[in-house]
PDB file of C-alpha atoms in Angstrom:
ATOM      1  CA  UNK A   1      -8.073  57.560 -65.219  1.00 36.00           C
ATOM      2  CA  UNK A   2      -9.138  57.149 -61.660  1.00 37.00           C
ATOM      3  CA  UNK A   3      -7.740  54.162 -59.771  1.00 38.00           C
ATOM      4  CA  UNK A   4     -11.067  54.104 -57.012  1.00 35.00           C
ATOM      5  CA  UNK A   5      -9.356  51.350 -55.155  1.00 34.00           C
ATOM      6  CA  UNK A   6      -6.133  53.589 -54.266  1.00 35.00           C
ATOM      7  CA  UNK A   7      -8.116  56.806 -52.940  1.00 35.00           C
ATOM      8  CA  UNK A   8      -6.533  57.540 -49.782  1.00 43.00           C
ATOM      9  CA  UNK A   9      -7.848  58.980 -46.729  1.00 44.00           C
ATOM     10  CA  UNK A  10      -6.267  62.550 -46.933  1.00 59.00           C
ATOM     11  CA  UNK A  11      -7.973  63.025 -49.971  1.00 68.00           C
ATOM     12  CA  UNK A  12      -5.318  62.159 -52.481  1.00 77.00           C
ATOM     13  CA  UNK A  13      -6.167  59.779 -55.802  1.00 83.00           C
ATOM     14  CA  UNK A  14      -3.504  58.421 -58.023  1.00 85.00           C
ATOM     15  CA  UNK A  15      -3.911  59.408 -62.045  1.00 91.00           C
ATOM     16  CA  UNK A  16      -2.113  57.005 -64.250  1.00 94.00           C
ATOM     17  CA  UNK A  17      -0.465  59.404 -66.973  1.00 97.00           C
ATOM     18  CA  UNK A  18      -0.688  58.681 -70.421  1.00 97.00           C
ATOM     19  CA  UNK A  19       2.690  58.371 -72.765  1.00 97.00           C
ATOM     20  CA  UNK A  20       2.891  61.955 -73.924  1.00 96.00           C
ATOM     21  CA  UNK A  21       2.126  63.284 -70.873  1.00 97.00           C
ATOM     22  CA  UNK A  22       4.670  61.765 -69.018  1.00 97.00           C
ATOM     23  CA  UNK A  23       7.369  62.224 -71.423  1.00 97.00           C
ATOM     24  CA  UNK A  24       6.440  66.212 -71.434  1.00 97.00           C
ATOM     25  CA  UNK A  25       6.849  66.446 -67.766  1.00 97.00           C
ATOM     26  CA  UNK A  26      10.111  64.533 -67.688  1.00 97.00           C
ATOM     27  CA  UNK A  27      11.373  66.946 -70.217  1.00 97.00           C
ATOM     28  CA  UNK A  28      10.519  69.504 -68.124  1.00 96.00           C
ATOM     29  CA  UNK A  29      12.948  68.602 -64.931  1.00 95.00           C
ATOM     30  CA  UNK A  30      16.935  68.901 -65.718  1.00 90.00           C
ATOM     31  CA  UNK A  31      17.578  65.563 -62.855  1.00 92.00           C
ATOM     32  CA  UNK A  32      16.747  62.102 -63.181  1.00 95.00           C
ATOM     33  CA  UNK A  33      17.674  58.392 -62.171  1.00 95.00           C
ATOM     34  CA  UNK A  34      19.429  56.142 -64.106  1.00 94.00           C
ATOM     35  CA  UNK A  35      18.463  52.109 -62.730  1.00 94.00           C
ATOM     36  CA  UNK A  36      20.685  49.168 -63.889  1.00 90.00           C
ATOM     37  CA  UNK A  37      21.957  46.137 -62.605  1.00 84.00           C
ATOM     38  CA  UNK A  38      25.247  46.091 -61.219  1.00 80.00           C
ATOM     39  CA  UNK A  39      27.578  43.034 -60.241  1.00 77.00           C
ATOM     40  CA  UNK A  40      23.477  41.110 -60.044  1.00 79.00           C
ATOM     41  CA  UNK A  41      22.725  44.336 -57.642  1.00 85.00           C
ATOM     42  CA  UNK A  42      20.198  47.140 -58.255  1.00 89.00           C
ATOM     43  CA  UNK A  43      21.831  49.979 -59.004  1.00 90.00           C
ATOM     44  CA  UNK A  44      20.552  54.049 -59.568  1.00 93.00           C
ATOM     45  CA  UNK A  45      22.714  57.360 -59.992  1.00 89.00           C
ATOM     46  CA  UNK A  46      21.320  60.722 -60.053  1.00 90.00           C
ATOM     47  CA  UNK A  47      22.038  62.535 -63.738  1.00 89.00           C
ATOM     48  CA  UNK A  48      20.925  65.165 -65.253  1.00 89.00           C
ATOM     49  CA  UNK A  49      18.928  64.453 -68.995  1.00 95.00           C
ATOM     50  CA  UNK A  50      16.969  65.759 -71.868  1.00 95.00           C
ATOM     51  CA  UNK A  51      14.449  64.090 -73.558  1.00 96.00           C
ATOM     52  CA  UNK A  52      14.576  63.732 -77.938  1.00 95.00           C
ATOM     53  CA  UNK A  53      11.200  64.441 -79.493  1.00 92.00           C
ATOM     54  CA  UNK A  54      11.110  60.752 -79.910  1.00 92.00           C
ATOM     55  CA  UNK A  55      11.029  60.584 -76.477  1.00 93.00           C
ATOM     56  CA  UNK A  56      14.865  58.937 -76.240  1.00 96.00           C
ATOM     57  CA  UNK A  57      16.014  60.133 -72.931  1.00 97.00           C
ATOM     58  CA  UNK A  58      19.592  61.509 -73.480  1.00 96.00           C
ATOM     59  CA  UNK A  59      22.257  61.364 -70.739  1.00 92.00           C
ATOM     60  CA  UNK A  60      25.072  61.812 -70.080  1.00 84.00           C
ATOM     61  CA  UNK A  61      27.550  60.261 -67.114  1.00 72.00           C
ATOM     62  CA  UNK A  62      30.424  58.043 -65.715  1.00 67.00           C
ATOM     63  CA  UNK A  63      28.187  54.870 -65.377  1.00 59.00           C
ATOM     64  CA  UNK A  64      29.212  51.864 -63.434  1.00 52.00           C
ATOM     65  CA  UNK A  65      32.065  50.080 -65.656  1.00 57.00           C
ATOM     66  CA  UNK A  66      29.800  47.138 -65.927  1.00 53.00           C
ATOM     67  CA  UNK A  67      26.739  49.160 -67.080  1.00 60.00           C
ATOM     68  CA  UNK A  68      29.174  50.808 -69.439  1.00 61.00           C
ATOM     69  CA  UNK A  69      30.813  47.887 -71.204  1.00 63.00           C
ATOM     70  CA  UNK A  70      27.297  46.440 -71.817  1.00 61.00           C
ATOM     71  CA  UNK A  71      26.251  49.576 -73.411  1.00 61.00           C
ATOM     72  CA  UNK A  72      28.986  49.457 -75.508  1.00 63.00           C
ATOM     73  CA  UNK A  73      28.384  46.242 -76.766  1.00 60.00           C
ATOM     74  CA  UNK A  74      26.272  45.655 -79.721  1.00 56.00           C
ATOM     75  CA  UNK A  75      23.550  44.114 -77.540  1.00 65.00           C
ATOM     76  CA  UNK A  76      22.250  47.216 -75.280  1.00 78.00           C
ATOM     77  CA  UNK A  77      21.224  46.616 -71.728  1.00 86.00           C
ATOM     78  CA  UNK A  78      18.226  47.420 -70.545  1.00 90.00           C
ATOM     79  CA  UNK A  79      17.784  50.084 -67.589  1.00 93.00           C
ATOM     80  CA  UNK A  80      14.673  52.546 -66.142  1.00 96.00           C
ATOM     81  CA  UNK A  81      14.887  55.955 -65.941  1.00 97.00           C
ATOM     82  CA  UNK A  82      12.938  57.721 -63.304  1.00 98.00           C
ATOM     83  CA  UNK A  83      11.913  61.060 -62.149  1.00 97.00           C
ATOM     84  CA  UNK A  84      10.082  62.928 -59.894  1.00 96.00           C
ATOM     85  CA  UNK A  85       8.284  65.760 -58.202  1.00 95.00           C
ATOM     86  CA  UNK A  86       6.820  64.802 -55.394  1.00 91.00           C
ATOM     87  CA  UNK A  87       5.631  67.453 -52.133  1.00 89.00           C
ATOM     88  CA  UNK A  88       5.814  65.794 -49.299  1.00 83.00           C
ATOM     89  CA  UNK A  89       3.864  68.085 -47.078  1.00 84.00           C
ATOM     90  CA  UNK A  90       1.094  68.140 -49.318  1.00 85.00           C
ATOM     91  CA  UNK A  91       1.534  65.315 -51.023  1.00 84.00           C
ATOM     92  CA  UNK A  92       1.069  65.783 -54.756  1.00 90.00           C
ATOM     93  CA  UNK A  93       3.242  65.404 -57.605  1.00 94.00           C
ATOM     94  CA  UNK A  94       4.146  63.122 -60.166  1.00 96.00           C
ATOM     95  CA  UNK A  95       6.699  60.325 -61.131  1.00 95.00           C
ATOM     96  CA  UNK A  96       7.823  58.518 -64.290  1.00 97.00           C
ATOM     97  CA  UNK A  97       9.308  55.910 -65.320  1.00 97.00           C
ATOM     98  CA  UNK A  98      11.233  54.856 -68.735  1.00 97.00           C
ATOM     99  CA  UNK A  99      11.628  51.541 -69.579  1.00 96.00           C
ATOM    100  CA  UNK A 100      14.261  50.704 -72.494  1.00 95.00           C
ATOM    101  CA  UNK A 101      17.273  49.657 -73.500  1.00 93.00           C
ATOM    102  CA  UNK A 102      20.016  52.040 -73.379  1.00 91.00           C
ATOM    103  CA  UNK A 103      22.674  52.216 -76.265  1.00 88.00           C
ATOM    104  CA  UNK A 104      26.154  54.810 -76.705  1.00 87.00           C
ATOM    105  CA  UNK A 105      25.817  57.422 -78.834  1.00 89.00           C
ATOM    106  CA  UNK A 106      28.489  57.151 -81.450  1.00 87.00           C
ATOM    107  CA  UNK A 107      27.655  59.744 -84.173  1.00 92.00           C
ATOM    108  CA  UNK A 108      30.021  62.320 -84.107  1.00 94.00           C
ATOM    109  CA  UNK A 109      27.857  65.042 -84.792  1.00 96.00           C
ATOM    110  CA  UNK A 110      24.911  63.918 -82.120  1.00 94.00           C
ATOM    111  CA  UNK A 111      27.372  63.270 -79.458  1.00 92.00           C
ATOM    112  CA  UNK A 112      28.920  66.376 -80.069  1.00 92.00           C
ATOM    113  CA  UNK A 113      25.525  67.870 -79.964  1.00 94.00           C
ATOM    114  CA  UNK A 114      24.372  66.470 -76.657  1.00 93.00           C
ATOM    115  CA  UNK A 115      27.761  67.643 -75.164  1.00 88.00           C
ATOM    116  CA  UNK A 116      27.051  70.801 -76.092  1.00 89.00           C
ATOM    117  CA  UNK A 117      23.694  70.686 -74.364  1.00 90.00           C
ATOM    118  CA  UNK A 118      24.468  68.359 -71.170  1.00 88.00           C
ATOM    119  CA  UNK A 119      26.783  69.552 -69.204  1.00 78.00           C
ATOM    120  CA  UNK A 120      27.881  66.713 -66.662  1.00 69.00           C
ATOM    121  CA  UNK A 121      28.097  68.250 -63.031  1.00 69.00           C
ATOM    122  CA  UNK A 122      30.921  66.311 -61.659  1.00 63.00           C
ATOM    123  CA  UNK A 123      32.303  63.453 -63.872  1.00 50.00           C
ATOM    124  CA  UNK A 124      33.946  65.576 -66.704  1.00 56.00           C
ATOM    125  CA  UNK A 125      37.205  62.932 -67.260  1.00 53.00           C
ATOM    126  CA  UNK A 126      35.393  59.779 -68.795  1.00 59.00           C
ATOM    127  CA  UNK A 127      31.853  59.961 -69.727  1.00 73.00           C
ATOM    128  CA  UNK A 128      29.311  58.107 -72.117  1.00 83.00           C
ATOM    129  CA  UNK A 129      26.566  59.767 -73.939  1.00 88.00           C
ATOM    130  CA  UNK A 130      23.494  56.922 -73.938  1.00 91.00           C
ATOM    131  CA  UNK A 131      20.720  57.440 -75.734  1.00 94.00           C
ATOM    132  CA  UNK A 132      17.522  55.216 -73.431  1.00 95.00           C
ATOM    133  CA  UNK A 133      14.805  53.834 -75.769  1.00 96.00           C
ATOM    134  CA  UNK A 134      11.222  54.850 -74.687  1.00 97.00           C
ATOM    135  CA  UNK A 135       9.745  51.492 -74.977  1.00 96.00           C
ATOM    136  CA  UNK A 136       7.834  51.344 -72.151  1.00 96.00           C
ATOM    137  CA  UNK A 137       6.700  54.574 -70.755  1.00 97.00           C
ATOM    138  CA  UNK A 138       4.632  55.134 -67.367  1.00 95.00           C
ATOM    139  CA  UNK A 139       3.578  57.781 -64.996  1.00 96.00           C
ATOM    140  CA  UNK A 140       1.359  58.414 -61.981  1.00 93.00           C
ATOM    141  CA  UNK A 141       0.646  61.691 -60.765  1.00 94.00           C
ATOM    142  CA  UNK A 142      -0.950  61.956 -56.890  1.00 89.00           C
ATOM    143  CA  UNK A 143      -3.494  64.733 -57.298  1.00 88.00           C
ATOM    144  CA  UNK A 144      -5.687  66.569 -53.758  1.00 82.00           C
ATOM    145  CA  UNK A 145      -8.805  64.632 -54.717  1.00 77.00           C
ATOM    146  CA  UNK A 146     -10.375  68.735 -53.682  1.00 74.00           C
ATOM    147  CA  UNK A 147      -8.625  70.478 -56.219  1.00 70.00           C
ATOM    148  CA  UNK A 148      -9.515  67.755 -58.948  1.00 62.00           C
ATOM    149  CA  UNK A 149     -12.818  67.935 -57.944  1.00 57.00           C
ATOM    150  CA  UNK A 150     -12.868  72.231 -58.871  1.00 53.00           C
ATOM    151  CA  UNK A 151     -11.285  71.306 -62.081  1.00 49.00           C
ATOM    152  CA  UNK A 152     -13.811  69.481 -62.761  1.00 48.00           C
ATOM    153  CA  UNK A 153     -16.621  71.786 -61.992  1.00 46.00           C
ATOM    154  CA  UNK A 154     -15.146  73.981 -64.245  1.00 45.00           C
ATOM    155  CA  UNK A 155     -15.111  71.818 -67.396  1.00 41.00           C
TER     156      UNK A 155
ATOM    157  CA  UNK B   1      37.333  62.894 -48.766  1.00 36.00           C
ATOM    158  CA  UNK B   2      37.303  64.858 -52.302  1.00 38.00           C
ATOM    159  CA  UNK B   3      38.172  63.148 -55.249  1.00 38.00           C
ATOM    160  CA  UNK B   4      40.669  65.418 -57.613  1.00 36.00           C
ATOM    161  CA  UNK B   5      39.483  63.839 -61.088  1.00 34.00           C
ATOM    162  CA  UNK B   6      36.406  64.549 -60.389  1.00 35.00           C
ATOM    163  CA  UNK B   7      36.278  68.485 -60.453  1.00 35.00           C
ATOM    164  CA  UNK B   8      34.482  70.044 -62.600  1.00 43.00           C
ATOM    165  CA  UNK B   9      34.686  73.268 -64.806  1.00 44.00           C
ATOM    166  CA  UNK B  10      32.036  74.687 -63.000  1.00 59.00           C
ATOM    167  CA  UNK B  11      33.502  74.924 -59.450  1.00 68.00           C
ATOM    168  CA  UNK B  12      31.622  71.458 -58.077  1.00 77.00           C
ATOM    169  CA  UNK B  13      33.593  69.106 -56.184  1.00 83.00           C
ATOM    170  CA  UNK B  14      32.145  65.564 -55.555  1.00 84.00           C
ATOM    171  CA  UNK B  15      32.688  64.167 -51.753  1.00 91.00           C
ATOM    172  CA  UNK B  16      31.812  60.733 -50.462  1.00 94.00           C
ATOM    173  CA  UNK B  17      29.651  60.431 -47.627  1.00 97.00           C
ATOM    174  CA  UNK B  18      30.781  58.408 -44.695  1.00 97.00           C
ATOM    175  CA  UNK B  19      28.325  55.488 -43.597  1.00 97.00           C
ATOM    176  CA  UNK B  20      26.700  57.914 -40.828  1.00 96.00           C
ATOM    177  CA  UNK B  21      26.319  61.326 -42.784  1.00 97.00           C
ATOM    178  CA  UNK B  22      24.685  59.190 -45.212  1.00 97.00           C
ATOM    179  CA  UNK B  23      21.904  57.802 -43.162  1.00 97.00           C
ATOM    180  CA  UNK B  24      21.639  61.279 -41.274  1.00 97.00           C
ATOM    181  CA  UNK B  25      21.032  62.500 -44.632  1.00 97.00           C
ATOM    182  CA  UNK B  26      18.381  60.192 -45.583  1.00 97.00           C
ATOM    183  CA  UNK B  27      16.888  60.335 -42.180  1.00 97.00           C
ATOM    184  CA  UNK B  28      16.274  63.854 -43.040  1.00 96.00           C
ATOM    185  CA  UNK B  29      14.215  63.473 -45.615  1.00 95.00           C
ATOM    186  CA  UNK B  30      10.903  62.024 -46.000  1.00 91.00           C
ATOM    187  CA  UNK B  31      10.976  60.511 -49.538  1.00 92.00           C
ATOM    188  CA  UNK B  32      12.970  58.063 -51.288  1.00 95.00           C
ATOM    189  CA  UNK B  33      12.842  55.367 -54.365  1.00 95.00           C
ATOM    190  CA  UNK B  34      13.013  51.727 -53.696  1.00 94.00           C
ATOM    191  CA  UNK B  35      15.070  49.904 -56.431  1.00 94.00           C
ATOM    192  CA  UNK B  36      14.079  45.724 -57.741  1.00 90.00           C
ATOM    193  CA  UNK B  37      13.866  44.489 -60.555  1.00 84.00           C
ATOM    194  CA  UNK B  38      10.817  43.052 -61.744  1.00 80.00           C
ATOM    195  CA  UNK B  39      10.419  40.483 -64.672  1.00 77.00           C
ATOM    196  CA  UNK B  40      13.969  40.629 -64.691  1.00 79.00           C
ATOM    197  CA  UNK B  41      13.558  44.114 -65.627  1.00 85.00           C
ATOM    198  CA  UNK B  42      14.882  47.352 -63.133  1.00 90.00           C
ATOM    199  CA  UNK B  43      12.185  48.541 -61.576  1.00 90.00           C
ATOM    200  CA  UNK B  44      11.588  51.885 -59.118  1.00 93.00           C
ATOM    201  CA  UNK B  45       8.919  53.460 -57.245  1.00 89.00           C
ATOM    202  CA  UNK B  46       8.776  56.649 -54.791  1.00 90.00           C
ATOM    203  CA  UNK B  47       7.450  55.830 -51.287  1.00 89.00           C
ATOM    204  CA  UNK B  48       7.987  57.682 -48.410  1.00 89.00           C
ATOM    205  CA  UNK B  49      10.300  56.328 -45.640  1.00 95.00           C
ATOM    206  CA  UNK B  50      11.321  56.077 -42.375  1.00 95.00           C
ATOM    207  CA  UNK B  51      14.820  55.262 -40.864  1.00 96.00           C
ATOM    208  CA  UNK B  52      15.334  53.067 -37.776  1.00 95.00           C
ATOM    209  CA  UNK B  53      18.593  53.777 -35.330  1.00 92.00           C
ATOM    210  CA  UNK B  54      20.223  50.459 -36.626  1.00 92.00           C
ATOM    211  CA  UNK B  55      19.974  52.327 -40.283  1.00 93.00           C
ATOM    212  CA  UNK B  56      17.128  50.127 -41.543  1.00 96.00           C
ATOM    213  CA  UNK B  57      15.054  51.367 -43.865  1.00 97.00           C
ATOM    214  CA  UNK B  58      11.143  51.183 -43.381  1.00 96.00           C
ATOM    215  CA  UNK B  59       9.060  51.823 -46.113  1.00 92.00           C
ATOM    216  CA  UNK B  60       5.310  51.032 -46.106  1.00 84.00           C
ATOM    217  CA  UNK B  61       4.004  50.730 -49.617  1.00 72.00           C
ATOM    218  CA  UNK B  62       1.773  48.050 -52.334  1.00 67.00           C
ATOM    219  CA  UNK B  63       5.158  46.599 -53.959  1.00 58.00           C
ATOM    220  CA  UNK B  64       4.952  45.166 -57.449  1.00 52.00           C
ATOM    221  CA  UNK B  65       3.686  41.575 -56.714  1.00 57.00           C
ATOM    222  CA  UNK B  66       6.656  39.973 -57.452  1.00 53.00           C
ATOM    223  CA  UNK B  67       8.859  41.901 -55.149  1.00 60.00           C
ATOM    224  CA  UNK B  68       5.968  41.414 -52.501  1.00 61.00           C
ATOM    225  CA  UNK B  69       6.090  37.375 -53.069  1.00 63.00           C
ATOM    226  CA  UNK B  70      10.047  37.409 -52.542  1.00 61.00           C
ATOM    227  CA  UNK B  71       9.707  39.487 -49.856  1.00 61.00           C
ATOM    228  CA  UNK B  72       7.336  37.036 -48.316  1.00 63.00           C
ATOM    229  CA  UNK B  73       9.450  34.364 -48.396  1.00 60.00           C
ATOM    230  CA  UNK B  74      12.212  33.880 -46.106  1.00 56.00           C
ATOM    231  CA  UNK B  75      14.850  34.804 -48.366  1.00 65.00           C
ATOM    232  CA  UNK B  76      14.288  38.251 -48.802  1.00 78.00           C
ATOM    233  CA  UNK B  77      15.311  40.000 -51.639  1.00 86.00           C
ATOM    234  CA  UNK B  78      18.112  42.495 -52.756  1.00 90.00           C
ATOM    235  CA  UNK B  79      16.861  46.052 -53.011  1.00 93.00           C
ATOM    236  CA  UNK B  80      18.094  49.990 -53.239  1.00 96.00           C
ATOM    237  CA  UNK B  81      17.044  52.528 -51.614  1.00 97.00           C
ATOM    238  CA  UNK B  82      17.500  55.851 -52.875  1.00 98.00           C
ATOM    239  CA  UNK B  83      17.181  59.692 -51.737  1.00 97.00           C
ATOM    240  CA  UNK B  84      18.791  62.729 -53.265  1.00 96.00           C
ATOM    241  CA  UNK B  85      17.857  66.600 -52.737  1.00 95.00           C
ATOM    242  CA  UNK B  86      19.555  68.076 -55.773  1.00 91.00           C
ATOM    243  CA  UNK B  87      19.774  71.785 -56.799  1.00 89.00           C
ATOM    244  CA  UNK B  88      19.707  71.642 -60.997  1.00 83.00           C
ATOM    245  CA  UNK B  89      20.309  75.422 -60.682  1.00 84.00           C
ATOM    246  CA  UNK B  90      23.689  75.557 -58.369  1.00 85.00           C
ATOM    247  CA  UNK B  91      24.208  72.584 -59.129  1.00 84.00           C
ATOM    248  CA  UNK B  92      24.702  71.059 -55.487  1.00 90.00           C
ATOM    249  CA  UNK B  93      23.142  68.457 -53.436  1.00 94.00           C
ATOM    250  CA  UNK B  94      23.516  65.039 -52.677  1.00 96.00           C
ATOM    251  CA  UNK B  95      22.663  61.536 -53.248  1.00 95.00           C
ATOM    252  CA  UNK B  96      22.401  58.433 -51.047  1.00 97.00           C
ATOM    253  CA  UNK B  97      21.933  54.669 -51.985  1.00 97.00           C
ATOM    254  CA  UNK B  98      21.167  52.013 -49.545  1.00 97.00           C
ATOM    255  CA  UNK B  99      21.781  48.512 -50.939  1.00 96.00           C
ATOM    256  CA  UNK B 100      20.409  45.154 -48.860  1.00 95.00           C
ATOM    257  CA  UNK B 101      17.919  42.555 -48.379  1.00 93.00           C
ATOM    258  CA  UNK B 102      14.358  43.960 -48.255  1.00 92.00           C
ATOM    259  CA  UNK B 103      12.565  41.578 -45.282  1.00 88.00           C
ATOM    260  CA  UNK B 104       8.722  41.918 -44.940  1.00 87.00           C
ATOM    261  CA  UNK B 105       8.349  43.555 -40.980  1.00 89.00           C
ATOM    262  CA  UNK B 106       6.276  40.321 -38.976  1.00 87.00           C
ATOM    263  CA  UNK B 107       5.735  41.199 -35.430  1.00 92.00           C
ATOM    264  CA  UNK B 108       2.660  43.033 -34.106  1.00 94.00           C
ATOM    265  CA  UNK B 109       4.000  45.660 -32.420  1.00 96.00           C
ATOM    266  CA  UNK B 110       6.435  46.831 -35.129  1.00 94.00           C
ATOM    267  CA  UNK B 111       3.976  46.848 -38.003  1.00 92.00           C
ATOM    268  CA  UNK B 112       1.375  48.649 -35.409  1.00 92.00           C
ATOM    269  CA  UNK B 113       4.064  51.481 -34.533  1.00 94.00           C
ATOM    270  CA  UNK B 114       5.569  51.651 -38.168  1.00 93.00           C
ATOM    271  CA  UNK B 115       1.872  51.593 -39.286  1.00 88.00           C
ATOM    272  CA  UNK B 116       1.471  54.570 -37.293  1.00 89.00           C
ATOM    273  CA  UNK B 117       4.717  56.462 -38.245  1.00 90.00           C
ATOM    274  CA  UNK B 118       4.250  56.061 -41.728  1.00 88.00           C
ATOM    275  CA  UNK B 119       1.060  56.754 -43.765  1.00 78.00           C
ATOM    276  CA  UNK B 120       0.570  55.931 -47.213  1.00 69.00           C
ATOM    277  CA  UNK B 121      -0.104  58.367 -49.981  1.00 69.00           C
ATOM    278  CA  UNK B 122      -2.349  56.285 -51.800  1.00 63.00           C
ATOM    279  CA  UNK B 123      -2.070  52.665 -51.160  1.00 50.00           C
ATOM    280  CA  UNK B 124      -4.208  52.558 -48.614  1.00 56.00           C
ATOM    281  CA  UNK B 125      -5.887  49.061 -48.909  1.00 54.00           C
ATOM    282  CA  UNK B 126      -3.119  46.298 -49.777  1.00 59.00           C
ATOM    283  CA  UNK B 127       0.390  47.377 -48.276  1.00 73.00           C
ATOM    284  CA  UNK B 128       3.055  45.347 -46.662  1.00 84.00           C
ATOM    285  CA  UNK B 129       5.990  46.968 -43.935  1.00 88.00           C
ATOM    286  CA  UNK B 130       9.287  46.130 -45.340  1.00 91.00           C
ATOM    287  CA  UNK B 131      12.852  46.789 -43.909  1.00 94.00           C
ATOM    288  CA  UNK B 132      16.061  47.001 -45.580  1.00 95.00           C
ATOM    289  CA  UNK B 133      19.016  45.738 -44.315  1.00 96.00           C
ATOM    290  CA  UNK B 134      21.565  48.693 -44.935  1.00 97.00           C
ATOM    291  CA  UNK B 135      24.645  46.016 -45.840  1.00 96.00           C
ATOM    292  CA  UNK B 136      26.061  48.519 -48.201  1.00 96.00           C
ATOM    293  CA  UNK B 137      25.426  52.515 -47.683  1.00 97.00           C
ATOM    294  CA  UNK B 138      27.095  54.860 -50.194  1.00 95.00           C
ATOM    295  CA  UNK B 139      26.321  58.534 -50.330  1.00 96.00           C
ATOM    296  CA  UNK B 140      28.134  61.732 -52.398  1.00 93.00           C
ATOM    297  CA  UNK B 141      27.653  65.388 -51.977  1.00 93.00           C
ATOM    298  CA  UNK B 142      28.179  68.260 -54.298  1.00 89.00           C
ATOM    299  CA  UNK B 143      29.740  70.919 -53.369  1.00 87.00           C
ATOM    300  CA  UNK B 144      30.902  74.440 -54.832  1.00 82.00           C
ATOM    301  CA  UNK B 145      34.373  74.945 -54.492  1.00 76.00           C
ATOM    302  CA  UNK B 146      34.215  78.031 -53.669  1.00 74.00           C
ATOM    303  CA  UNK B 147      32.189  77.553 -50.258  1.00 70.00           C
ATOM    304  CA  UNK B 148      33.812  74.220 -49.401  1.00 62.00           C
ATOM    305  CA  UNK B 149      36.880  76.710 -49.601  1.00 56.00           C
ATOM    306  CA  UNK B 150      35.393  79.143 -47.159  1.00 52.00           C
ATOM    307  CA  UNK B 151      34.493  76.531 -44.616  1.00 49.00           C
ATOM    308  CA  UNK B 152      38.310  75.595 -44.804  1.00 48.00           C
ATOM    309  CA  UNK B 153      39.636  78.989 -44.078  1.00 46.00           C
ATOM    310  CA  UNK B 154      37.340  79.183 -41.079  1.00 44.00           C
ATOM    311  CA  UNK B 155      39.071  75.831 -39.753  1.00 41.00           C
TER     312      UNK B 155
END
């Protein structure tokens, strides 16, 4: 889908990207951004992730102590998970954003799993494997209105 | 400043960034994500930025309504701003979060030169300048070991 009203002048046009879309290309980068509220602030980290095939975004990290002992609660807290590819010299690329609550992971055999599979860069002493729900899911991707316009000649 | 307990297995040390490497950092690079929350939910969106020599952070984009509305009242509103350049491969980068009040940008002359200075990818038609106040800056780097070593020897 073609937003008309947010074609720019150097030729660029945002796409909205459907769910599975976006959830494919967020599986496809290793870094993300974890957004909660801290202390009544906004708060992000960079982490790295790995999406479930139910589209639960998996990571794994020292979060904020406040962030933490919500998750840990029975309640959840709800946080956004973003990434991105963006080129800044020409101006294309994508971004999405998971909406959700996040929960620990407690199963032994899961979190033992997603261990295995994310490797925390820094913050090896006290970590939390959360597991984000995928309720709401959204995407944009900034295309060169040029290049869209050969794909479509080609369809 | 390197934090012991948080080495990793890898070779990655984590360093905080002073107030003014921080800001040179995100200076340096043209694209960051501004942090709200929205519906009382987190909220985050890439724009591209510009920073001023007080360390105020210009961005130029459509906000989500709601932030746009606080914004353009005269309290202003608590936002973060974030930038990272991150190498998933080696596994070294660095991250920098700018927390403050967001203030729409009034004056002629300002919104003229910032106007200028910093063109919109897409949302061309309803934008608003906004600064952020940077009240609290907090940046870390990752480093190898290995090289941070090697820049110690040649001390």
């Amino acid at each position: 889908m073609i937003e008309d009203s947010a074609l720019d002048e150097p030729g660029r046009a945002l796409q909205r990207l459907d769910r599975a879309e976006a959830l494919r290309l967020l599986a496809g980068t290793p870094v993300g951004r974890v957004v909660f509220t801290r202390h009544a602030l906004p708060a992000i980290r960079p982490v790295n992730h790995l999406v479930e095939t139910d589209g639960s975004i998996i990571v794994r990290t020292r979060l904020a102590a406040s962030l933490t002992t919500a998750v840990r609660g029975n309640s959840g807290v709800v946080v956004a998970y973003e990434a991105d590819e963006i080129d800044p010299v020409r101006r294309v690329g994508w971004s999405v954003v998971v909406t959700g609550i996040a929960r620990p992971v407690t199963e032994p055999d899961r979190v033992a799993r997603y261990e295995r599979l994310l490797r925390p860069w820094v913050d090896k002493v006290v970590d939390t494997v959360i597991a984000i729900d995928p309720t709401i899911v959204s995407g944009i991707r900034l295309v060169d209105k040029t290049e869209m316009d050969e794909v479509d000649l080609r369809k």
